[in-house]
XYZ file of C-alpha atoms in Angstrom:
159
model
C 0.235 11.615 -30.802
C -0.479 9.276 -27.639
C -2.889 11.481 -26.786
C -5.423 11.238 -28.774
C -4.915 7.663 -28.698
C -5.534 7.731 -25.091
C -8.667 9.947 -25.593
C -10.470 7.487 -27.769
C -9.645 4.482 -25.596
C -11.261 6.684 -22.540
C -14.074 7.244 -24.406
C -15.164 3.755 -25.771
C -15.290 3.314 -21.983
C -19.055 2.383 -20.964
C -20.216 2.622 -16.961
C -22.506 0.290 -16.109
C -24.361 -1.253 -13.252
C -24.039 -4.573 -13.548
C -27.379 -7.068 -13.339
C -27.968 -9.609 -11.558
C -27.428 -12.446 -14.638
C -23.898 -11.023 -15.463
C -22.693 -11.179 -11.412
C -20.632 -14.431 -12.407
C -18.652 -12.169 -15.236
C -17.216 -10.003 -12.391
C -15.677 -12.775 -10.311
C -14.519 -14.410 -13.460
C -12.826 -10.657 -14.006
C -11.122 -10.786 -10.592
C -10.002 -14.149 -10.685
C -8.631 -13.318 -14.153
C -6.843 -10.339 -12.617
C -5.346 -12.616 -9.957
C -6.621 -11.152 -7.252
C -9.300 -13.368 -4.471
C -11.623 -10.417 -4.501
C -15.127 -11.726 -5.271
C -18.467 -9.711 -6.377
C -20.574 -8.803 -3.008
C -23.196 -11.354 -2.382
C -25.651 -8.113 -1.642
C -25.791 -4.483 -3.371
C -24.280 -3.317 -6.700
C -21.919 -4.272 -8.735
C -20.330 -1.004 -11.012
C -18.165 -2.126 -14.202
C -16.208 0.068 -16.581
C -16.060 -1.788 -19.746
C -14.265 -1.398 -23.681
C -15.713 -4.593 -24.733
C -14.635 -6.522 -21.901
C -14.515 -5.835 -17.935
C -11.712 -3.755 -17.494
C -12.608 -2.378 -13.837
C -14.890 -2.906 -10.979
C -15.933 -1.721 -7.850
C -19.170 -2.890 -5.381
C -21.415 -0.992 -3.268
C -23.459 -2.108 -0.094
C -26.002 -0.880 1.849
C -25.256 -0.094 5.314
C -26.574 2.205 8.331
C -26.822 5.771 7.080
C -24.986 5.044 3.885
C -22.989 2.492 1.918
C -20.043 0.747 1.546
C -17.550 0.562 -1.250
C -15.529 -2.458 -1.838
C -13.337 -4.460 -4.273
C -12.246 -1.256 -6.586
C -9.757 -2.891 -9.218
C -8.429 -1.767 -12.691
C -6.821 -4.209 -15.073
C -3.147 -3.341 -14.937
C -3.214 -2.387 -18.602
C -6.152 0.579 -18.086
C -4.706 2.139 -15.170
C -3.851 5.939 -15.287
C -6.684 6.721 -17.346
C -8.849 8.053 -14.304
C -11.312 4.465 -15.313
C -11.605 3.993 -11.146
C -12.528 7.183 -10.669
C -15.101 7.591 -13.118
C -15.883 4.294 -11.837
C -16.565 5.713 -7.964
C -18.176 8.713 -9.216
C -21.116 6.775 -11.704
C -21.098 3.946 -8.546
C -21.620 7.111 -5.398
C -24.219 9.227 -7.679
C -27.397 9.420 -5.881
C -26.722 7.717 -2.658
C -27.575 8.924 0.317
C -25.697 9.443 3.093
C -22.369 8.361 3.379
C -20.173 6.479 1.196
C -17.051 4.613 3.392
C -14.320 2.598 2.134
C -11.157 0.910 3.773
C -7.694 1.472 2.002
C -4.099 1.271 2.885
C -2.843 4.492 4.586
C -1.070 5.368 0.768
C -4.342 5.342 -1.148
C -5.422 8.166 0.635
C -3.887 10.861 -2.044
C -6.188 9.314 -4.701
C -9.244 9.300 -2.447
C -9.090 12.611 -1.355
C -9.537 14.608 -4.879
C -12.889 12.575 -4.585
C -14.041 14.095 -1.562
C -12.804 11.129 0.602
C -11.275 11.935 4.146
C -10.395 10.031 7.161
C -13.498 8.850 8.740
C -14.239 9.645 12.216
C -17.281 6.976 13.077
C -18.623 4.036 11.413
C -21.617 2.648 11.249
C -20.917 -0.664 13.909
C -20.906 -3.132 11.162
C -18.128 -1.855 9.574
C -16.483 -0.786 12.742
C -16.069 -4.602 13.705
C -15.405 -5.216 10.004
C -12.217 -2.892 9.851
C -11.146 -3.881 13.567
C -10.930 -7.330 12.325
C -8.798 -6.748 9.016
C -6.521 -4.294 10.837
C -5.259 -7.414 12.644
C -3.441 -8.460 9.582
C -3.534 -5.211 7.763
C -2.434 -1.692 7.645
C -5.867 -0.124 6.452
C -8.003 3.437 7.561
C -11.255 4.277 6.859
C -12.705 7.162 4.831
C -15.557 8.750 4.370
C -17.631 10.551 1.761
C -20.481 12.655 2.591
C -22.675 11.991 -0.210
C -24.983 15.244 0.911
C -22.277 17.668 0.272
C -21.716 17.047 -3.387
C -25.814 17.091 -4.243
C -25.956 18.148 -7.448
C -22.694 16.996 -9.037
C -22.362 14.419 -11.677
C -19.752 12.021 -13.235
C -19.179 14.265 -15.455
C -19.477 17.290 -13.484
C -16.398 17.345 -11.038
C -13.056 19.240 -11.691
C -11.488 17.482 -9.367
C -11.370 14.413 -11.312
């Protein structure tokens, strides 16, 4: 009987963008989560939440796409697929390209969502990931936004 119980948790789930006035509750959710992750200063904020926060994820504008940082689930909601319903509400209707930077073992959970090794960057983020890769093992990815027109978050059978 988990199951169900796991169903109705899922769907009590509410994505969200979050405004402007509420920023401060998504650093309060990172700090809470003990990581030093902080809300971007610029672009969206995208919260999953059953009551409270219990995932987040930002997006930024950059050349010829955006950026996706700061994905984190509360320990006790991961494996429920929360991050990436989360990605999919944050990516629909952007244009261009979506890029993120992960550790080289996130990579099987980025692909299913259309995520592959990137081959440029916009400059920006070129510097940015030449800069972290001094002190960590990370890759970029890429998502071309264009080639999954028409899908929604709750379209996809890959996720």
């Amino acid at each position: 009987m988990p199951e169900p119980l796991l169903e109705t948790a899922v769907s009590e789930i509410r994505y969200s963008l979050l405004s402007a006035a509420e920023r401060p509750l998504l650093n309060k959710f990172y700090r809470a989560e003990g990581t030093a992750m902080r809300a971007s200063a610029k672009g969206e904020a995208w919260v999953a939440r059953a009551g409270e926060l219990v995932a987040a994820v930002n997006m930024s504008a950059v050349p010829e796409g955006f950026w996706l940082t700061g994905l984190l689930v509360a320990p006790a909601w991961r494996g429920r697929r929360i991050a990436r319903q989360l990605i999919e509400h944050a990516c629909a209707g952007k244009p261009g390209t979506v890029w993120l930077f992960c550790h080289p073992d996130l990579l099987a959970f980025y692909q299913p969502l259309g995520f592959s090794p990137a081959g440029a960057l916009p400059l920006q983020l070129n510097e940015r990931l030449a800069r972290y890769q001094r002190s960590k093992s990370l890759i970029a990815l890429a998502r071309d936004q264009s080639s999954l027109a028409g899908s929604s978050p709750g379209n996809s059978t890959s996720v």
